[in-house]
Amino acid sequence: MNQPELPDTVEAAGFPPGRGVPRRAYDPRLTNEDLAPLREQRWGSYNIFAFWMSDVHSVGGYATAGALFALGMNSLEVFVALMAGIAIVQVFCNLVAKPSQQAGVPYPVAARISFGVLGANIAAIIRGSIAIAWFGVQTFLAAKSLDIVFLKLFPGMESWDQHSFLGLSALGYLSYAILWVVQGLIFWRGMETIRRFIDFAGPAVYVVMVALCLYMLTKAHWNISLDFSSEHLHGWALVWAVLAGIATTVSYFSGPMLNFGDFSRYARSFDAVKRGNLLGLPFNFFFFSILSVVTTAATLPVYGRLITDPIDTVDQIGTTFAILVGGVTFVTATVGINIVANFISPAFDFSNVSPQRISWRMGGMIAAVGSVVLTPWNWYANDDAIFWTLGLLGALIGPLFGILIADFYLVRQQRIVVDDLFTLDPDGAYHYTNGYNPAAVKAVVIAGACSLASVLVPKLSGEAEWLSKYSWFVGCGVGLAAYYVLALAADVAGVRARRGLSRTTPAPAEA
């Protein structure tokens, strides 16, 4: 795009990978340098690969793999479920990446295509609320790792862990505050610093994971069993268990999948995105899954029980060096996934609500402060509290994903009128009805109700508990189908879109 240069008013979120370039015709109520199409898109395949290393190499990812053993599967069956799930994640990430990479805009701006230039705030607020809750949870989990390090290095700090105020001990507040500030500083320095951090964090965690796996195998004298399930499922019971494992894997990555457009916008080409996803998802996850499964299996002969939490495994080793290295590494891993999954995304979401009042940095700080106000340490250990917060909010991710995919691929045939994403003119391709697309609003209500029902019904009735594992698929499928039918009936890609396409973005080169 040959766009006129404008004086920089603020340092853009993408500097130096690329600064947004608002055209003079762009409505200020819809744009700032953080949301506008990027001038330069420099990320290559390795940067996308490193992004996925930060998402995969986390305590949560390890624990998710370990949790699949509770479904009654043996190690081979768990491994098959993990790999099948990640293959689905790769396909969906390629789908969600393209509109943002093609236009050089983050997810909330891409959501204007389907929801309308103002209606996209519905999707942004939903996504931002989920991220705030998860940001607090991940920071709290990392703080627990830091607690272990402090207690090992400074035994006298045990008294700090004896009494609590508002549900958290003095040591807990110290660890939480340190990590809160560290994440804030990394975020505040911009996307280039974040890119460098995730480029470092993923490989660093791999080194420690390999060392931990080799240590556990040595302690077990390389004599481990990968078949320690007491149930030995067969037939349809095994099929349903594997399907549940696949659904659990996809659901775990549902947040990063929807958020991926915030990062794919920086990629120099869609081919670079696809290569990065191929390396970062199936290949990377293959190695990580082997490490997770083997290390988990080794805890049984070494400690006499199955330990699925890597922090607990390191704590069991007991040596100061192991706890220090392991604790710091898992803190780094959790900070990495927290920044990429739960800090950057709400920053864009809240900036999208009021671009001239809320910058990318201010949006991130809103999310960070909100995470403290929620006091995640008071409800994370409570299954009911988790359900009524993360469970219900997470059920709304699927509908947003399905609507985006249906609109971009099925209705609009991968065409974007980039300039019309930033105008409130009634003849804009995405103005719809006063800035809102009724088809998308109705579809998110319909799909959201179905997705929430798939979670609420098993919870309240005690029946069909298997259904809740598929809430993302329910929401995504219903959202896609409902939007497609409603959009075709309303002809949302009709005369307006065709008139817009004649003056702006051509059809993409890649299919």
Coordinates of C-alpha atoms in Angstrom, one line a residue:
M1 CA 0.0 0.0 0.0
N2 CA 1.3 3.4 -0.9
Q3 CA 0.2 5.4 2.1
P4 CA 1.2 9.0 3.1
E5 CA 3.6 9.3 5.9
L6 CA 2.1 10.8 9.1
P7 CA 3.9 12.3 12.1
D8 CA 4.2 9.7 14.8
T9 CA 2.1 10.6 17.8
V10 CA 3.0 7.7 20.0
E11 CA 5.4 4.8 19.7
A12 CA 3.4 2.0 18.1
A13 CA 3.0 -1.4 19.7
G14 CA 4.8 -3.0 16.8
F15 CA 7.9 -0.9 16.9
P16 CA 10.4 -1.8 15.5
P17 CA 8.9 -4.8 13.6
G18 CA 6.5 -2.3 12.1
R19 CA 4.5 0.8 13.0
G20 CA 0.9 1.2 12.1
V21 CA 0.2 3.8 9.4
P22 CA -3.2 5.5 9.7
R23 CA -4.3 7.2 6.5
R24 CA -5.6 10.7 6.9
A25 CA -9.1 9.5 5.9
Y26 CA -9.2 7.0 8.8
D27 CA -11.7 7.9 11.4
P28 CA -9.9 8.7 14.7
R29 CA -12.7 6.9 16.6
L30 CA -11.5 3.6 15.0
T31 CA -7.7 4.0 14.7
N32 CA -4.4 4.7 16.3
E33 CA -0.9 3.6 15.4
D34 CA -1.4 0.4 17.4
L35 CA -4.4 -0.7 15.4
A36 CA -3.7 0.6 11.9
P37 CA -2.2 -1.6 9.2
L38 CA 1.5 -2.1 9.7
R39 CA 4.1 -0.4 7.5
E40 CA 6.4 -3.3 7.8
Q41 CA 5.8 -7.0 8.5
R42 CA 9.2 -8.5 9.4
W43 CA 8.6 -11.7 11.4
G44 CA 9.8 -14.9 9.9
S45 CA 9.0 -18.6 10.5
Y46 CA 11.4 -18.8 13.5
N47 CA 9.5 -16.0 15.3
I48 CA 6.2 -17.9 14.9
F49 CA 7.9 -21.1 16.0
A50 CA 9.3 -19.3 19.1
F51 CA 5.8 -18.0 19.8
W52 CA 4.5 -21.5 20.0
M53 CA 7.4 -22.7 22.1
S54 CA 6.3 -20.1 24.7
D55 CA 2.7 -21.3 24.5
V56 CA 3.5 -25.0 24.6
H57 CA 6.4 -25.1 27.1
S58 CA 4.5 -24.1 30.1
V59 CA 3.4 -25.6 33.4
G60 CA -0.1 -25.6 32.1
G61 CA 0.8 -27.4 28.9
Y62 CA 2.7 -30.1 30.9
A63 CA -0.1 -30.5 33.4
T64 CA -2.7 -30.8 30.6
A65 CA -0.7 -33.6 29.1
G66 CA -0.5 -35.3 32.5
A67 CA -4.2 -34.8 33.2
L68 CA -5.1 -37.0 30.2
F69 CA -3.9 -40.0 32.1
A70 CA -6.8 -39.4 34.4
L71 CA -9.1 -40.3 31.5
G72 CA -7.9 -43.9 31.8
M73 CA -5.6 -44.0 28.8
N74 CA -2.1 -45.4 28.7
S75 CA 0.9 -43.4 27.5
L76 CA 0.6 -44.3 23.8
E77 CA -3.1 -43.4 23.8
V78 CA -2.4 -40.1 25.5
F79 CA 0.3 -39.4 23.0
V80 CA -2.1 -40.1 20.1
A81 CA -4.7 -37.8 21.6
L82 CA -2.1 -35.0 22.1
M83 CA -0.9 -35.2 18.5
A84 CA -4.3 -35.4 17.0
G85 CA -5.4 -32.4 19.0
I86 CA -2.4 -30.4 18.0
A87 CA -3.0 -31.2 14.3
I88 CA -6.4 -29.7 14.6
V89 CA -5.0 -26.7 16.4
Q90 CA -2.5 -26.2 13.5
V91 CA -5.3 -26.2 10.9
F92 CA -7.4 -23.7 12.9
C93 CA -4.4 -21.4 13.5
N94 CA -3.6 -21.2 9.8
L95 CA -7.2 -20.2 9.2
V96 CA -7.4 -17.5 11.9
A97 CA -4.0 -16.1 11.0
K98 CA -4.7 -15.2 7.4
P99 CA -7.0 -12.2 7.7
S100 CA -4.7 -10.4 10.2
Q101 CA -1.6 -11.2 8.2
Q102 CA -3.2 -10.1 5.0
A103 CA -4.4 -6.8 6.4
G104 CA -1.6 -6.3 9.0
V105 CA -4.1 -5.7 11.8
P106 CA -4.8 -7.3 15.2
Y107 CA -7.8 -9.5 16.0
P108 CA -10.2 -6.9 17.2
V109 CA -9.7 -4.9 13.9
A110 CA -10.1 -8.1 11.9
A111 CA -13.3 -8.8 13.8
R112 CA -14.8 -5.6 12.3
I113 CA -15.1 -7.6 9.0
S114 CA -17.8 -9.8 10.5
F115 CA -19.1 -7.8 13.5
G116 CA -19.0 -4.3 12.0
V117 CA -16.7 -1.5 12.8
L118 CA -18.4 -0.8 16.1
G119 CA -19.8 -4.3 16.7
A120 CA -16.3 -5.7 16.9
N121 CA -16.2 -4.3 20.4
I122 CA -18.5 -7.1 21.5
A123 CA -15.9 -9.6 20.5
A124 CA -13.1 -7.5 21.9
I125 CA -14.7 -7.1 25.4
I126 CA -15.5 -10.9 25.5
R127 CA -11.9 -11.8 24.6
G128 CA -10.4 -9.1 26.9
S129 CA -12.4 -10.3 29.9
I130 CA -11.2 -13.9 29.4
A131 CA -7.6 -12.7 29.1
I132 CA -7.8 -10.7 32.4
A133 CA -9.0 -13.7 34.3
W134 CA -6.3 -16.0 32.8
F135 CA -3.6 -13.3 33.3
G136 CA -4.3 -13.4 37.0
V137 CA -4.3 -17.2 37.2
Q138 CA -1.1 -17.6 35.3
T139 CA 0.7 -15.0 37.4
F140 CA -0.5 -16.7 40.5
L141 CA 0.8 -20.1 39.3
A142 CA 4.2 -18.6 38.5
A143 CA 4.2 -16.9 41.9
K144 CA 3.8 -20.3 43.5
S145 CA 6.9 -21.5 41.7
L146 CA 8.8 -18.4 43.0
D147 CA 7.6 -19.1 46.5
I148 CA 9.4 -22.5 46.4
V149 CA 12.6 -20.8 45.2
F150 CA 12.4 -18.2 48.0
L151 CA 11.8 -20.8 50.7
K152 CA 14.7 -22.9 49.5
L153 CA 17.1 -20.0 49.3
F154 CA 15.9 -18.2 52.4
P155 CA 14.5 -20.6 54.9
G156 CA 13.8 -17.8 57.3
M157 CA 11.0 -16.6 55.0
E158 CA 8.8 -19.4 56.2
S159 CA 7.2 -17.0 58.7
W160 CA 6.1 -14.9 55.7
D161 CA 4.0 -17.8 54.5
Q162 CA 2.2 -18.4 57.8
H163 CA -0.5 -15.7 57.8
S164 CA -2.6 -14.4 55.1
F165 CA -4.4 -11.2 54.2
L166 CA -7.3 -11.3 51.8
G167 CA -6.5 -14.9 51.1
L168 CA -2.7 -14.5 50.3
S169 CA 0.4 -14.7 52.5
A170 CA 3.0 -12.0 52.6
L171 CA 5.3 -14.3 50.6
G172 CA 2.6 -14.8 48.1
Y173 CA 2.1 -11.1 47.7
L174 CA 5.8 -10.6 47.3
S175 CA 6.1 -13.2 44.6
Y176 CA 3.0 -12.0 42.8
A177 CA 4.1 -8.4 42.9
I178 CA 7.6 -9.3 41.5
L179 CA 6.1 -11.2 38.6
W180 CA 3.4 -8.6 38.0
V181 CA 6.1 -5.9 37.7
V182 CA 8.4 -8.0 35.5
Q183 CA 5.7 -8.8 33.1
G184 CA 4.6 -5.2 33.0
L185 CA 8.1 -4.0 32.2
I186 CA 8.6 -6.5 29.4
F187 CA 5.2 -5.6 27.9
W188 CA 5.8 -1.8 28.3
R189 CA 9.0 -2.0 26.2
G190 CA 6.9 -3.1 23.2
M191 CA 6.5 -5.9 20.7
E192 CA 10.2 -6.1 19.8
T193 CA 11.2 -6.8 23.4
I194 CA 8.4 -9.3 23.7
R195 CA 9.6 -11.0 20.5
R196 CA 13.1 -11.3 21.9
F197 CA 11.8 -12.7 25.2
I198 CA 9.8 -15.4 23.6
D199 CA 12.7 -16.2 21.2
F200 CA 14.8 -16.9 24.4
A201 CA 12.2 -18.4 26.7
G202 CA 11.0 -21.4 24.6
P203 CA 14.5 -22.9 24.0
A204 CA 15.5 -22.2 27.6
V205 CA 12.6 -24.2 28.9
Y206 CA 13.4 -27.0 26.5
V207 CA 16.9 -27.3 27.9
V208 CA 15.6 -27.7 31.5
M209 CA 12.8 -30.1 30.3
V210 CA 15.4 -32.4 28.6
A211 CA 17.6 -32.2 31.7
L212 CA 14.7 -33.1 34.0
C213 CA 13.6 -36.0 31.8
L214 CA 17.1 -37.4 31.7
Y215 CA 17.5 -37.0 35.4
M216 CA 14.2 -38.8 36.1
L217 CA 15.2 -41.6 33.7
T218 CA 18.5 -42.0 35.4
K219 CA 16.9 -42.2 38.8
A220 CA 14.5 -44.8 37.5
H221 CA 17.5 -46.7 36.0
W222 CA 15.9 -46.3 32.6
N223 CA 13.2 -48.8 33.6
I224 CA 9.9 -47.2 33.2
S225 CA 6.5 -48.4 32.0
L226 CA 4.5 -46.4 29.6
D227 CA 1.4 -48.5 30.5
F228 CA 0.4 -47.6 34.0
S229 CA -3.3 -47.2 33.5
S230 CA -5.3 -49.4 35.8
E231 CA -8.4 -49.3 33.6
H232 CA -7.1 -50.6 30.2
L233 CA -9.9 -49.2 28.1
H234 CA -11.1 -51.0 25.0
G235 CA -13.6 -50.5 22.2
W236 CA -15.9 -47.5 22.4
A237 CA -14.7 -46.6 25.9
L238 CA -11.2 -46.1 24.5
V239 CA -12.5 -44.2 21.5
W240 CA -14.5 -41.8 23.7
A241 CA -11.5 -41.3 26.0
V242 CA -9.2 -40.5 23.1
L243 CA -11.8 -38.0 21.7
A244 CA -12.1 -36.4 25.1
G245 CA -8.3 -36.1 25.1
I246 CA -8.3 -34.5 21.7
A247 CA -11.0 -32.0 22.8
T248 CA -9.1 -31.2 26.0
T249 CA -5.9 -30.4 23.9
V250 CA -7.8 -28.2 21.5
S251 CA -9.7 -26.4 24.3
Y252 CA -6.4 -25.7 26.1
F253 CA -5.1 -23.9 23.0
S254 CA -8.4 -22.2 22.2
G255 CA -7.3 -18.9 23.7
P256 CA -4.0 -18.7 21.8
M257 CA -5.8 -19.8 18.6
L258 CA -8.2 -16.9 18.7
N259 CA -5.4 -14.5 19.7
F260 CA -3.0 -15.7 17.0
G261 CA -4.0 -12.9 14.6
D262 CA -2.4 -10.4 17.0
F263 CA 1.0 -12.1 16.2
S264 CA 0.4 -13.3 12.6
R265 CA 0.0 -9.6 11.6
Y266 CA 3.7 -9.2 12.0
A267 CA 4.7 -12.0 9.7
R268 CA 6.2 -11.1 6.4
S269 CA 4.1 -13.6 4.5
F270 CA 1.4 -16.2 5.0
D271 CA 3.9 -18.9 3.9
A272 CA 6.1 -17.8 6.8
V273 CA 3.1 -18.2 9.2
K274 CA 2.4 -21.7 7.9
R275 CA 6.0 -22.8 8.2
G276 CA 6.2 -21.4 11.7
N277 CA 3.0 -23.2 12.7
L278 CA 4.2 -26.5 11.2
L279 CA 7.5 -26.3 13.2
G280 CA 5.9 -24.8 16.3
L281 CA 2.9 -27.0 16.6
P282 CA 3.1 -30.7 15.4
F283 CA 6.9 -31.0 15.4
N284 CA 7.5 -28.9 18.5
F285 CA 4.6 -30.5 20.4
F286 CA 5.7 -34.0 19.3
F287 CA 9.0 -33.5 21.2
F288 CA 7.4 -31.8 24.1
S289 CA 4.7 -34.5 24.5
I290 CA 7.4 -37.2 24.6
L291 CA 9.3 -35.3 27.3
S292 CA 6.1 -34.8 29.3
V293 CA 4.9 -38.4 29.0
V294 CA 8.2 -40.0 29.8
T295 CA 9.0 -37.6 32.7
T296 CA 5.5 -38.2 34.2
A297 CA 5.9 -42.0 33.8
A298 CA 9.3 -41.9 35.5
T299 CA 7.8 -40.3 38.6
L300 CA 6.0 -43.6 39.4
P301 CA 9.0 -45.8 40.0
V302 CA 11.1 -43.0 41.5
Y303 CA 8.6 -41.5 44.0
G304 CA 5.9 -44.2 44.1
R305 CA 3.2 -42.0 42.7
L306 CA 2.3 -40.3 39.4
I307 CA 3.2 -36.6 39.5
T308 CA 1.7 -34.6 36.7
D309 CA 3.0 -31.1 37.8
P310 CA 6.6 -30.4 36.9
I311 CA 6.9 -28.0 39.8
D312 CA 6.1 -30.8 42.2
T313 CA 8.6 -33.1 40.4
V314 CA 11.4 -30.5 40.8
D315 CA 10.4 -29.9 44.4
Q316 CA 10.6 -33.7 45.1
I317 CA 14.3 -33.6 43.9
G318 CA 15.0 -31.4 46.9
T319 CA 18.4 -30.0 46.0
T320 CA 18.9 -26.3 46.0
F321 CA 20.3 -26.2 42.5
A322 CA 17.5 -28.2 41.0
I323 CA 14.8 -26.1 42.7
L324 CA 16.5 -22.9 41.8
V325 CA 17.0 -23.8 38.1
G326 CA 13.7 -25.5 37.8
G327 CA 11.7 -22.8 39.6
V328 CA 13.2 -20.0 37.6
T329 CA 12.7 -21.9 34.4
F330 CA 9.1 -22.6 35.0
V331 CA 8.5 -19.0 36.1
T332 CA 10.0 -17.9 32.8
A333 CA 7.8 -20.4 30.9
T334 CA 4.7 -19.2 32.6
V335 CA 5.6 -15.5 32.1
G336 CA 6.2 -16.2 28.4
I337 CA 2.8 -17.8 27.8
N338 CA 1.1 -15.1 30.0
I339 CA 2.5 -12.2 28.0
V340 CA 1.7 -13.7 24.6
A341 CA -1.7 -15.1 25.5
N342 CA -3.1 -12.9 28.2
F343 CA -1.4 -9.5 28.1
I344 CA -1.0 -8.5 24.5
S345 CA -4.5 -9.5 23.4
P346 CA -6.5 -7.5 26.0
A347 CA -4.2 -4.6 25.2
F348 CA -5.4 -4.6 21.6
D349 CA -9.0 -5.3 22.8
F350 CA -9.3 -2.3 25.1
S351 CA -7.5 0.0 22.8
N352 CA -10.0 -1.0 20.1
V353 CA -12.9 0.2 22.3
S354 CA -11.6 3.8 22.4
P355 CA -8.5 4.1 20.3
Q356 CA -7.8 7.8 21.0
R357 CA -8.2 7.5 24.8
I358 CA -6.7 4.0 25.3
S359 CA -3.3 3.2 23.8
W360 CA -2.0 -0.4 23.5
R361 CA 0.1 0.1 26.6
M362 CA -2.8 1.5 28.6
G363 CA -5.0 -1.4 27.5
G364 CA -2.4 -3.8 28.8
M365 CA -2.2 -2.0 32.1
I366 CA -6.0 -2.2 32.4
A367 CA -5.8 -5.9 32.0
A368 CA -2.9 -6.1 34.6
V369 CA -4.8 -4.1 37.2
G370 CA -8.0 -6.0 36.6
S371 CA -6.1 -9.3 37.2
V372 CA -5.2 -8.1 40.7
V373 CA -8.7 -6.9 41.5
L374 CA -10.1 -10.4 40.7
T375 CA -7.7 -11.8 43.4
P376 CA -7.3 -15.1 41.5
W377 CA -5.6 -16.8 44.6
N378 CA -9.0 -16.8 46.3
W379 CA -10.9 -18.7 43.7
Y380 CA -8.4 -20.7 41.6
A381 CA -8.3 -23.6 44.0
N382 CA -12.2 -23.7 44.1
D383 CA -13.6 -25.9 41.4
D384 CA -17.0 -24.1 41.5
A385 CA -15.4 -20.6 41.3
I386 CA -13.2 -21.8 38.4
F387 CA -16.3 -23.1 36.6
W388 CA -18.3 -19.9 37.0
T389 CA -15.4 -17.7 35.8
L390 CA -13.0 -19.4 33.4
G391 CA -15.4 -22.2 32.4
L392 CA -18.3 -20.0 31.3
L393 CA -16.1 -17.3 29.8
G394 CA -14.0 -19.9 27.9
A395 CA -17.2 -21.3 26.4
L396 CA -17.6 -18.0 24.4
I397 CA -14.3 -18.4 22.6
G398 CA -15.7 -21.0 20.2
P399 CA -18.5 -18.7 18.8
L400 CA -16.1 -15.9 18.1
F401 CA -13.8 -18.2 16.2
G402 CA -16.5 -19.8 14.2
I403 CA -18.0 -16.4 13.1
L404 CA -14.6 -15.1 12.0
I405 CA -13.9 -18.2 9.9
A406 CA -17.4 -18.3 8.3
D407 CA -17.3 -14.7 7.3
F408 CA -13.8 -14.5 5.9
Y409 CA -13.6 -17.8 4.1
L410 CA -17.2 -18.8 3.3
V411 CA -19.0 -15.5 2.8
R412 CA -16.2 -13.1 1.7
Q413 CA -13.9 -15.5 -0.1
Q414 CA -10.8 -14.2 1.7
R415 CA -11.3 -10.6 0.5
I416 CA -10.7 -7.6 2.8
V417 CA -11.4 -3.9 2.1
V418 CA -8.7 -2.7 4.4
D419 CA -9.5 1.0 4.4
D420 CA -13.1 0.3 5.2
L421 CA -12.1 -1.2 8.5
F422 CA -11.3 2.3 9.7
T423 CA -14.3 4.3 8.4
L424 CA -17.7 5.1 9.9
D425 CA -19.0 6.2 6.5
P426 CA -22.4 4.6 5.8
D427 CA -21.1 3.2 2.5
G428 CA -18.2 1.4 4.1
A429 CA -18.1 -2.3 3.5
Y430 CA -18.3 -3.0 7.3
H431 CA -20.7 -0.3 8.4
Y432 CA -23.7 -2.6 8.2
T433 CA -26.5 -1.1 10.5
N434 CA -25.0 1.8 12.4
G435 CA -21.7 0.0 12.6
Y436 CA -23.1 -3.4 13.8
N437 CA -23.7 -6.5 11.7
P438 CA -27.0 -8.0 13.0
A439 CA -26.0 -11.4 11.5
A440 CA -22.9 -11.6 13.7
V441 CA -24.7 -10.3 16.8
K442 CA -27.5 -12.9 16.4
A443 CA -25.0 -15.6 15.7
V444 CA -22.9 -14.9 18.8
V445 CA -26.0 -15.0 20.9
I446 CA -27.2 -18.3 19.4
A447 CA -23.8 -20.0 19.5
G448 CA -23.0 -18.5 22.9
A449 CA -26.3 -19.9 24.3
C450 CA -25.5 -23.4 22.9
S451 CA -21.9 -23.3 24.1
L452 CA -22.9 -22.2 27.6
A453 CA -25.6 -24.8 27.7
S454 CA -23.1 -27.5 26.9
V455 CA -21.2 -26.5 30.0
L456 CA -24.1 -25.6 32.3
V457 CA -26.3 -28.6 31.7
P458 CA -23.8 -31.2 32.8
K459 CA -22.8 -29.0 35.8
L460 CA -26.3 -28.4 37.1
S461 CA -27.9 -31.8 36.2
G462 CA -25.0 -34.1 36.9
E463 CA -25.7 -35.8 33.6
A464 CA -23.8 -35.9 30.3
E465 CA -20.6 -34.7 31.9
W466 CA -18.8 -35.6 28.7
L467 CA -20.6 -32.8 26.8
S468 CA -18.7 -30.1 28.6
K469 CA -15.4 -31.2 27.1
Y470 CA -16.7 -30.3 23.7
S471 CA -18.0 -26.8 24.5
W472 CA -15.5 -25.1 22.2
F473 CA -16.5 -27.3 19.3
V474 CA -20.2 -26.7 20.0
G475 CA -19.7 -23.0 20.1
C476 CA -17.5 -22.9 17.0
G477 CA -19.7 -25.2 14.9
V478 CA -23.0 -23.4 15.8
G479 CA -21.4 -20.0 15.4
L480 CA -20.0 -20.9 12.0
A481 CA -23.3 -22.4 10.8
A482 CA -25.6 -19.7 12.3
Y483 CA -23.5 -16.8 10.9
Y484 CA -23.3 -18.4 7.4
V485 CA -27.0 -18.8 7.2
L486 CA -27.8 -15.3 8.6
A487 CA -25.1 -13.6 6.5
L488 CA -26.3 -15.2 3.3
A489 CA -29.9 -14.2 4.1
A490 CA -28.8 -10.6 4.8
D491 CA -26.4 -10.5 1.8
V492 CA -23.7 -9.0 4.0
A493 CA -21.1 -9.4 1.2
G494 CA -23.4 -8.1 -1.5
V495 CA -23.4 -4.8 -3.4
R496 CA -21.4 -2.8 -0.8
A497 CA -18.6 -5.3 -0.6
R498 CA -18.3 -5.6 -4.3
R499 CA -18.2 -1.8 -4.7
G500 CA -15.5 -1.6 -2.1
L501 CA -13.4 -4.3 -3.6
S502 CA -13.2 -2.5 -6.9
R503 CA -11.2 0.3 -5.2
T504 CA -9.0 -1.4 -2.6
T505 CA -7.6 -4.7 -1.7
P506 CA -7.4 -7.4 -4.5
A507 CA -8.0 -11.0 -3.9
P508 CA -5.1 -12.7 -2.0
A509 CA -2.5 -14.5 -4.0
E510 CA -2.5 -17.6 -1.7
A511 CA -5.6 -19.8 -1.6

